[in-house]
């Protein structure tokens, strides 16, 4: 309501953010875990009779590591900032203002890790092995420090803990209930991904005996981490809000019934991907010759799917909020939703970016859709509103908008009867139905009878209830 809307066709703004973020998470986790990998590999090489040969291979790993994490990582990192401020400007503003010093610290860490990484890479032939070990260690510490900062902000959005708009203590929000389990999960996942990156670089080694040694070294990064993740995930699970746990468990959502099955599917995807990574790593350990470039890339793609499941779970677990208990996904503040005058008053009169449209028109409804619905739904693409309202009658749509928050995964509708009527008319127009918003406000029952429907649209309304409960939150 307070910012212009980024309306992204069939994808939706949220999905654009998700695509960029999922790619960036893999890269950023490799960037931190790879630092620890460099440190241990440097120490290991100094204890081996063919240490220089190992360091020559490590230089190739560092080349891949440098290009992959700095070029692609930096690009997607900027992409996240660009997309989130357009997709959810209200939430981005809150996070910047609340954690301004944390962001500043993170940017200093980022500058420091890039500086040390370049010193490490370009000093490969000039520095002593001891100096290289020191630089690799410094890089890892700084990079992990960046994670320590970002993790506090990410977990705050789902588990803000004691933080409220009245108690804006930075420590209360930063060290929230999900902070430490999430930090450990991400740390061990970074070690796992570093091992997978090692497989990719090792797949190019021609000497089978030497290749087998490097593969075994990489295996030790994957298996222990994969074993630890389930236990740490359970710890994280115990910190989740009750609403998230209920949805994940497949319980009834609100008064209309149904489940948010997408949340469960994402959790299963993360678990299956982790299992496949363990199986694939054990195969690599038993048969090092099978590790070729295609197989190594496939393992990284499976890891990408696992990250997608985990990150989508974290995002979906916040529904209907973008910041749990504070700000709804459509930019409505929870404090305003508790005020009948704010919630039920004319929406367009309060909206700063209403486009100067006339009330009781389809343009009125389109503006309400853009401002309240487009943050999560598209017209006929990802989370299609056309598909989810295919059994709506005009009367049912207006009634449903007044109770949609009872499902537990939708924010309350903000606006009066005119806003509801305009939105329903616009949504129905997307599937080719012509409804005058003024009819819905004047005499809903007369409109139903004129259209040949049973009074109140009860038959289709019942079917609409079933659809709403089972599908609207997918």
Coordinates of C-alpha atoms in Angstrom, one line a residue:
X1 CA 0.0 0.0 0.0
X2 CA 2.9 2.4 0.8
X3 CA 5.0 1.4 -2.2
X4 CA 4.5 0.7 -5.9
X5 CA 4.1 -2.9 -6.9
X6 CA 6.5 -5.0 -9.0
X7 CA 4.0 -7.0 -11.1
X8 CA 6.0 -9.8 -12.8
X9 CA 3.7 -11.6 -15.2
X10 CA 3.4 -15.3 -15.0
X11 CA 6.3 -15.8 -12.5
X12 CA 5.3 -13.4 -9.7
X13 CA 7.8 -11.2 -7.8
X14 CA 8.2 -13.8 -5.0
X15 CA 9.2 -16.5 -7.4
X16 CA 11.8 -14.3 -9.0
X17 CA 13.3 -13.6 -5.6
X18 CA 13.2 -17.4 -4.8
X19 CA 15.0 -18.3 -8.0
X20 CA 17.8 -15.8 -7.4
X21 CA 18.1 -16.6 -3.7
X22 CA 18.3 -20.4 -4.1
X23 CA 21.2 -20.1 -6.6
X24 CA 22.9 -17.6 -4.3
X25 CA 22.5 -19.8 -1.2
X26 CA 24.4 -22.7 -2.9
X27 CA 27.2 -20.3 -4.0
X28 CA 27.5 -18.5 -0.7
X29 CA 27.6 -21.8 1.3
X30 CA 30.3 -23.1 -1.0
X31 CA 32.1 -19.8 -0.5
X32 CA 32.3 -20.3 3.3
X33 CA 32.7 -24.1 3.4
X34 CA 35.3 -23.9 0.7
X35 CA 37.4 -21.6 3.0
X36 CA 37.6 -24.4 5.6
X37 CA 38.3 -26.9 2.8
X38 CA 41.3 -24.8 1.7
X39 CA 42.7 -24.5 5.3
X40 CA 42.5 -28.3 6.0
X41 CA 43.8 -29.2 2.5
X42 CA 46.8 -26.8 3.0
X43 CA 47.6 -28.5 6.3
X44 CA 47.1 -32.0 4.8
X45 CA 49.4 -31.2 1.9
X46 CA 52.3 -30.2 4.2
X47 CA 52.1 -33.7 5.9
X48 CA 52.2 -35.7 2.6
X49 CA 55.3 -36.8 0.7
X50 CA 53.7 -35.4 -2.5
X51 CA 52.5 -32.3 -0.9
X52 CA 53.4 -30.1 -3.8
X53 CA 51.3 -32.2 -6.1
X54 CA 48.3 -31.8 -3.8
X55 CA 48.9 -28.0 -3.7
X56 CA 49.0 -27.9 -7.5
X57 CA 45.5 -29.6 -7.4
X58 CA 44.5 -27.2 -4.7
X59 CA 45.4 -24.3 -6.9
X60 CA 42.9 -25.6 -9.5
X61 CA 40.3 -25.9 -6.8
X62 CA 41.0 -22.3 -5.7
X63 CA 40.7 -21.1 -9.3
X64 CA 37.2 -22.7 -9.6
X65 CA 36.4 -21.4 -6.1
X66 CA 37.4 -17.8 -6.9
X67 CA 35.6 -17.5 -10.1
X68 CA 32.4 -19.3 -9.0
X69 CA 32.0 -17.6 -5.7
X70 CA 33.0 -14.0 -6.6
X71 CA 31.6 -13.6 -10.0
X72 CA 28.4 -15.7 -9.9
X73 CA 28.0 -15.2 -6.1
X74 CA 28.4 -11.4 -6.2
X75 CA 26.0 -11.1 -9.2
X76 CA 23.2 -13.1 -7.5
X77 CA 23.8 -11.3 -4.2
X78 CA 23.1 -8.0 -5.8
X79 CA 20.2 -9.6 -7.6
X80 CA 18.7 -10.6 -4.2
X81 CA 18.9 -7.0 -3.0
X82 CA 17.4 -5.6 -6.2
X83 CA 14.5 -8.1 -6.2
X84 CA 13.5 -8.1 -2.5
X85 CA 13.2 -4.4 -2.3
X86 CA 10.9 -4.5 -5.3
X87 CA 8.9 -7.5 -4.2
X88 CA 8.5 -6.6 -0.5
X89 CA 9.6 -3.0 0.1
X90 CA 7.9 -2.7 3.5
X91 CA 9.7 -5.7 4.9
X92 CA 13.0 -4.7 3.4
X93 CA 12.7 -1.3 5.0
X94 CA 12.0 -2.8 8.4
X95 CA 15.0 -5.1 8.1
X96 CA 17.4 -2.4 7.0
X97 CA 16.3 0.0 9.7
X98 CA 16.2 -2.6 12.5
X99 CA 19.6 -4.2 11.6
X100 CA 21.5 -1.3 10.0
X101 CA 24.6 -2.0 12.1
X102 CA 24.5 -5.7 11.4
X103 CA 24.3 -5.0 7.6
X104 CA 27.2 -2.6 7.9
X105 CA 29.3 -5.3 9.7
X106 CA 28.3 -7.9 7.1
X107 CA 29.5 -5.6 4.2
X108 CA 32.8 -5.0 6.0
X109 CA 33.2 -8.8 6.3
X110 CA 32.4 -9.2 2.6
X111 CA 35.0 -6.7 1.6
X112 CA 37.5 -8.4 4.0
X113 CA 36.9 -11.9 2.7
X114 CA 37.3 -10.8 -1.0
X115 CA 40.6 -9.1 -0.1
X116 CA 42.0 -12.1 1.7
X117 CA 40.8 -14.5 -1.0
X118 CA 42.7 -12.6 -3.7
X119 CA 45.8 -12.4 -1.5
X120 CA 45.6 -16.2 -1.1
X121 CA 45.0 -16.9 -4.8
X122 CA 47.6 -14.6 -6.3
X123 CA 50.1 -15.5 -3.6
X124 CA 50.1 -19.2 -4.5
X125 CA 53.5 -19.2 -6.2
X126 CA 55.0 -16.5 -4.0
X127 CA 53.9 -17.1 -0.4
X128 CA 55.2 -19.9 1.8
X129 CA 52.8 -22.8 2.5
X130 CA 52.6 -21.5 6.1
X131 CA 51.5 -18.1 4.9
X132 CA 48.9 -19.7 2.5
X133 CA 47.5 -21.7 5.4
X134 CA 47.2 -18.5 7.4
X135 CA 45.5 -16.6 4.6
X136 CA 43.1 -19.5 4.0
X137 CA 42.3 -19.6 7.7
X138 CA 41.7 -15.8 7.8
X139 CA 39.4 -16.1 4.8
X140 CA 37.3 -18.8 6.5
X141 CA 37.0 -16.9 9.7
X142 CA 35.9 -13.7 8.0
X143 CA 33.5 -15.5 5.6
X144 CA 32.0 -17.5 8.5
X145 CA 31.6 -14.2 10.4
X146 CA 29.5 -13.0 7.4
X147 CA 27.2 -16.0 7.9
X148 CA 26.9 -15.3 11.6
X149 CA 25.5 -11.9 10.8
X150 CA 23.2 -12.8 7.9
X151 CA 21.8 -15.9 9.8
X152 CA 20.5 -13.7 12.6
X153 CA 18.5 -11.6 10.1
X154 CA 17.2 -14.6 8.2
X155 CA 16.0 -16.4 11.3
X156 CA 14.5 -13.3 12.7
X157 CA 11.9 -13.3 9.9
X158 CA 10.4 -16.6 11.0
X159 CA 11.2 -16.7 14.7
X160 CA 11.4 -13.0 15.9
X161 CA 11.2 -14.3 19.5
X162 CA 10.9 -11.5 22.1
X163 CA 11.3 -8.8 19.5
X164 CA 8.2 -6.6 18.9
X165 CA 7.5 -3.2 17.4
X166 CA 7.4 -2.0 21.0
X167 CA 10.6 -3.7 22.0
X168 CA 13.0 -3.2 19.1
X169 CA 16.1 -4.4 20.9
X170 CA 18.5 -5.6 18.3
X171 CA 19.8 -8.5 20.4
X172 CA 16.2 -9.7 21.1
X173 CA 15.6 -9.9 17.3
X174 CA 19.0 -11.1 16.3
X175 CA 19.6 -13.9 18.8
X176 CA 16.1 -15.3 18.3
X177 CA 15.0 -18.9 19.0
X178 CA 16.0 -20.2 15.6
X179 CA 19.4 -18.5 15.5
X180 CA 21.8 -21.2 16.9
X181 CA 20.2 -24.3 15.3
X182 CA 20.1 -22.6 11.9
X183 CA 23.7 -21.4 12.3
X184 CA 24.9 -24.9 12.9
X185 CA 22.8 -26.4 10.1
X186 CA 24.2 -23.9 7.6
X187 CA 27.7 -24.4 8.9
X188 CA 27.8 -28.2 8.4
X189 CA 25.9 -27.8 5.1
X190 CA 28.7 -25.6 4.0
X191 CA 31.3 -28.3 4.8
X192 CA 29.2 -30.8 2.8
X193 CA 29.0 -28.5 -0.2
X194 CA 32.7 -27.9 -0.1
X195 CA 33.3 -31.6 -0.4
X196 CA 30.9 -31.7 -3.4
X197 CA 32.8 -28.9 -5.1
X198 CA 36.0 -30.9 -4.4
X199 CA 34.5 -33.8 -6.3
X200 CA 33.9 -31.6 -9.3
X201 CA 37.5 -30.4 -9.5
X202 CA 38.9 -33.9 -8.7
X203 CA 36.9 -35.4 -11.6
X204 CA 39.4 -33.9 -14.0
X205 CA 42.4 -35.7 -12.5
X206 CA 43.8 -38.3 -14.9
X207 CA 46.0 -40.2 -12.5
X208 CA 43.6 -42.7 -11.0
X209 CA 45.6 -43.4 -7.8
X210 CA 46.0 -39.7 -7.0
X211 CA 42.3 -39.1 -7.9
X212 CA 41.2 -41.7 -5.5
X213 CA 43.2 -40.0 -2.7
X214 CA 41.6 -36.7 -3.4
X215 CA 38.1 -38.3 -3.6
X216 CA 38.6 -39.9 -0.2
X217 CA 39.6 -36.5 1.2
X218 CA 36.4 -35.0 -0.2
X219 CA 34.3 -37.8 1.1
X220 CA 35.3 -36.9 4.7
X221 CA 33.7 -33.5 4.2
X222 CA 30.3 -34.8 3.0
X223 CA 29.4 -37.8 5.1
X224 CA 29.9 -36.4 8.7
X225 CA 28.0 -33.2 7.7
X226 CA 25.1 -35.2 6.2
X227 CA 24.9 -37.3 9.4
X228 CA 24.7 -34.2 11.6
X229 CA 22.0 -32.3 9.5
X230 CA 19.0 -34.4 10.5
X231 CA 19.6 -34.0 14.3
X232 CA 20.2 -30.3 13.9
X233 CA 17.1 -29.9 11.8
X234 CA 15.0 -31.5 14.6
X235 CA 16.5 -28.9 17.0
X236 CA 15.5 -26.2 14.5
X237 CA 12.0 -27.7 14.2
X238 CA 11.5 -27.3 17.9
X239 CA 11.9 -23.5 17.6
X240 CA 9.3 -23.1 14.8
X241 CA 6.0 -21.2 15.5
X242 CA 3.1 -23.4 16.4
X243 CA 1.3 -22.4 13.2
X244 CA 4.2 -23.7 11.1
X245 CA 4.3 -27.0 12.9
X246 CA 0.6 -27.4 12.5
X247 CA 0.7 -26.8 8.8
X248 CA 3.7 -29.2 8.4
X249 CA 2.0 -31.9 10.3
X250 CA -0.9 -31.9 7.9
X251 CA -3.4 -30.6 10.4
X252 CA -6.6 -28.7 9.5
X253 CA -5.9 -25.2 8.4
X254 CA -8.6 -22.8 9.7
X255 CA -12.3 -23.4 9.4
X256 CA -12.3 -24.5 5.8
X257 CA -10.1 -27.6 6.2
X258 CA -7.2 -28.7 4.0
X259 CA -3.5 -28.6 4.3
X260 CA -0.6 -26.6 3.0
X261 CA 0.8 -29.6 1.2
X262 CA 3.5 -27.5 -0.5
X263 CA 5.3 -27.0 2.8
X264 CA 5.4 -30.7 3.4
X265 CA 6.6 -31.4 -0.1
X266 CA 9.5 -29.0 0.3
X267 CA 10.5 -30.7 3.6
X268 CA 10.4 -34.1 1.9
X269 CA 12.4 -32.8 -1.1
X270 CA 15.2 -31.6 1.3
X271 CA 15.3 -34.9 3.0
X272 CA 15.3 -37.0 -0.2
X273 CA 18.1 -34.8 -1.6
X274 CA 20.2 -35.3 1.5
X275 CA 19.7 -39.0 1.3
X276 CA 20.7 -39.1 -2.4
X277 CA 23.9 -37.1 -1.6
X278 CA 24.9 -39.6 1.0
X279 CA 24.3 -42.6 -1.3
X280 CA 26.1 -40.9 -4.2
X281 CA 29.1 -40.0 -1.9
X282 CA 29.4 -43.6 -0.7
X283 CA 29.4 -44.8 -4.3
X284 CA 32.2 -42.3 -5.1
X285 CA 34.1 -43.5 -2.0
X286 CA 33.8 -47.2 -3.1
X287 CA 34.4 -46.5 -6.8
X288 CA 36.5 -43.4 -7.3
X289 CA 36.9 -44.1 -11.0
X290 CA 33.1 -43.4 -11.4
X291 CA 33.7 -39.8 -10.5
X292 CA 33.5 -37.9 -13.7
X293 CA 32.4 -34.3 -14.5
X294 CA 28.8 -35.3 -15.2
X295 CA 28.5 -37.3 -12.0
X296 CA 30.0 -34.5 -9.9
X297 CA 27.8 -31.8 -11.5
X298 CA 24.8 -34.1 -10.9
X299 CA 25.6 -34.2 -7.2
X300 CA 25.7 -30.4 -7.0
X301 CA 22.4 -30.2 -8.8
X302 CA 20.9 -32.6 -6.2
X303 CA 22.3 -30.4 -3.5
X304 CA 20.7 -27.4 -5.3
X305 CA 17.3 -29.2 -5.1
X306 CA 17.9 -29.9 -1.4
X307 CA 18.6 -26.2 -0.8
X308 CA 15.5 -25.3 -2.8
X309 CA 13.4 -27.6 -0.5
X310 CA 15.0 -26.1 2.7
X311 CA 14.7 -22.5 1.6
X312 CA 11.2 -22.8 0.3
X313 CA 10.3 -24.5 3.6
X314 CA 11.7 -21.5 5.5
X315 CA 9.8 -19.1 3.3
X316 CA 6.5 -21.0 3.3
X317 CA 6.8 -21.6 7.0
X318 CA 6.2 -17.8 7.6
X319 CA 2.8 -17.8 5.9
X320 CA 0.8 -15.6 6.1
X321 CA 3.6 -13.3 7.2
X322 CA 6.8 -12.0 5.7
X323 CA 7.9 -11.3 9.2
X324 CA 6.1 -13.6 11.5
X325 CA 3.5 -12.0 13.7
X326 CA 4.5 -8.5 12.6
X327 CA 4.0 -7.9 8.9
X328 CA 1.8 -9.9 6.5
X329 CA 3.1 -11.0 3.1
X330 CA 1.0 -8.3 1.3
X331 CA 2.6 -5.5 3.4
X332 CA -0.3 -5.2 5.9
X333 CA 1.0 -4.6 9.4
X334 CA -0.5 -6.9 12.1
X335 CA -1.1 -3.9 14.3
X336 CA -3.2 -2.3 11.6
X337 CA -5.1 -5.5 11.0
X338 CA -6.3 -5.4 14.6
X339 CA -7.8 -1.9 14.1
X340 CA -11.3 -2.2 12.5
X341 CA -11.0 1.3 11.1
X342 CA -7.8 0.5 9.4
X343 CA -8.8 -2.9 8.2
X344 CA -12.4 -2.3 7.0
X345 CA -12.1 1.3 5.7
X346 CA -11.8 2.2 2.0
X347 CA -8.6 0.7 0.8
X348 CA -7.9 2.9 -2.2
X349 CA -8.3 6.1 -0.2
X350 CA -5.4 5.0 2.0
X351 CA -3.2 3.5 -0.7
X352 CA -0.4 5.9 -1.8
X353 CA -0.1 4.1 -5.2
X354 CA -3.7 3.7 -6.3
X355 CA -3.2 4.9 -9.8
X356 CA -6.1 7.4 -9.8
X357 CA -8.7 4.8 -10.8
X358 CA -12.5 5.3 -10.5
X359 CA -14.2 3.3 -7.7
X360 CA -16.5 0.3 -8.5
X361 CA -14.7 -0.5 -11.8
X362 CA -12.5 -3.3 -13.0
X363 CA -9.6 -0.9 -12.9
X364 CA -10.4 -0.5 -9.2
X365 CA -10.3 -4.2 -8.7
X366 CA -7.1 -4.6 -10.7
X367 CA -5.4 -2.1 -8.4
X368 CA -6.6 -3.9 -5.3
X369 CA -5.2 -7.2 -6.8
X370 CA -1.9 -5.6 -7.5
X371 CA -1.5 -4.1 -4.1
X372 CA -2.9 -7.0 -2.0
X373 CA -2.6 -10.2 -4.0
X374 CA 0.3 -9.8 -6.5
X375 CA 3.0 -10.3 -3.8
X376 CA 2.0 -14.0 -3.7
X377 CA -0.3 -14.7 -6.7
X378 CA -0.2 -14.2 -10.4
X379 CA -3.2 -13.9 -12.7
X380 CA -2.7 -17.2 -14.5
X381 CA 0.9 -18.4 -13.8
X382 CA 2.6 -19.3 -10.6
X383 CA 0.0 -19.6 -7.8
X384 CA -2.6 -18.7 -10.4
X385 CA -5.6 -16.8 -9.0
X386 CA -7.6 -17.8 -12.1
X387 CA -7.1 -21.5 -11.2
X388 CA -7.8 -21.0 -7.5
X389 CA -11.0 -19.2 -8.1
X390 CA -12.4 -21.3 -11.0
X391 CA -15.5 -22.3 -9.0
X392 CA -16.2 -18.9 -7.5
X393 CA -19.5 -17.2 -7.8
X394 CA -19.6 -13.4 -7.4
X395 CA -21.3 -13.7 -4.0
X396 CA -19.1 -16.4 -2.7
X397 CA -16.0 -14.4 -3.6
X398 CA -17.1 -11.4 -1.6
X399 CA -17.9 -13.6 1.4
X400 CA -14.6 -15.5 1.1
X401 CA -12.5 -12.4 1.1
X402 CA -14.0 -11.5 4.5
X403 CA -12.9 -14.8 6.1
X404 CA -9.8 -15.9 4.2
X405 CA -7.6 -15.2 7.2
X406 CA -9.3 -18.1 9.0
X407 CA -7.3 -20.5 6.8
X408 CA -4.1 -19.6 8.6
X409 CA -2.1 -19.1 5.4
X410 CA -3.7 -15.9 4.0
X411 CA -3.5 -12.4 5.4
X412 CA -6.8 -10.5 6.2
X413 CA -8.4 -8.6 3.3
X414 CA -8.0 -4.8 3.8
X415 CA -10.8 -2.7 2.5
X416 CA -14.6 -2.2 2.5
X417 CA -17.4 -3.8 0.5
X418 CA -16.6 -1.7 -2.5
X419 CA -13.0 -3.0 -2.6
X420 CA -14.2 -6.6 -2.2
X421 CA -16.7 -6.2 -5.0
X422 CA -14.2 -4.6 -7.3
X423 CA -11.6 -7.3 -6.7
X424 CA -14.1 -10.1 -7.2
X425 CA -15.3 -8.6 -10.4
X426 CA -11.7 -8.2 -11.7
X427 CA -10.8 -11.8 -10.8
X428 CA -13.8 -13.2 -12.5
X429 CA -13.1 -11.0 -15.6
X430 CA -9.8 -12.8 -15.9
X431 CA -11.7 -16.0 -16.9
X432 CA -14.0 -14.1 -19.2
X433 CA -17.0 -13.4 -16.9
X434 CA -18.5 -10.0 -16.9
X435 CA -19.7 -8.8 -13.4
X436 CA -20.5 -5.2 -12.5
X437 CA -19.0 -4.4 -9.1
X438 CA -21.9 -2.1 -8.4
X439 CA -24.3 -5.1 -8.6
X440 CA -22.4 -6.9 -5.9
X441 CA -22.7 -4.0 -3.5
X442 CA -26.3 -3.1 -4.2
X443 CA -28.1 -6.4 -4.2
X444 CA -26.1 -9.7 -4.2
X445 CA -29.1 -12.0 -4.2
X446 CA -30.8 -10.2 -7.1
X447 CA -27.5 -10.5 -9.1
X448 CA -27.4 -14.2 -8.4
X449 CA -31.0 -14.8 -9.5
X450 CA -30.5 -12.7 -12.6
X451 CA -27.5 -14.9 -13.6
X452 CA -29.6 -18.0 -13.1
X453 CA -27.8 -19.1 -9.9
X454 CA -29.4 -20.4 -6.7
X455 CA -29.8 -17.5 -4.2
X456 CA -26.5 -16.8 -2.6
X457 CA -24.7 -19.2 -5.0
X458 CA -24.8 -21.9 -2.3
X459 CA -24.1 -24.8 -4.6
X460 CA -21.0 -23.4 -6.2
X461 CA -20.0 -21.7 -2.9
X462 CA -19.7 -25.1 -1.3
X463 CA -17.5 -26.3 -4.1
X464 CA -15.5 -23.1 -3.8
X465 CA -14.9 -23.7 -0.1
X466 CA -13.4 -27.1 -1.0
X467 CA -11.2 -25.5 -3.6
X468 CA -10.1 -22.7 -1.3
X469 CA -9.2 -25.0 1.5
X470 CA -7.3 -27.5 -0.6
X471 CA -5.6 -25.3 -3.2
X472 CA -5.3 -21.6 -2.4
X473 CA -2.2 -22.1 -0.2
X474 CA -0.3 -24.3 -2.7

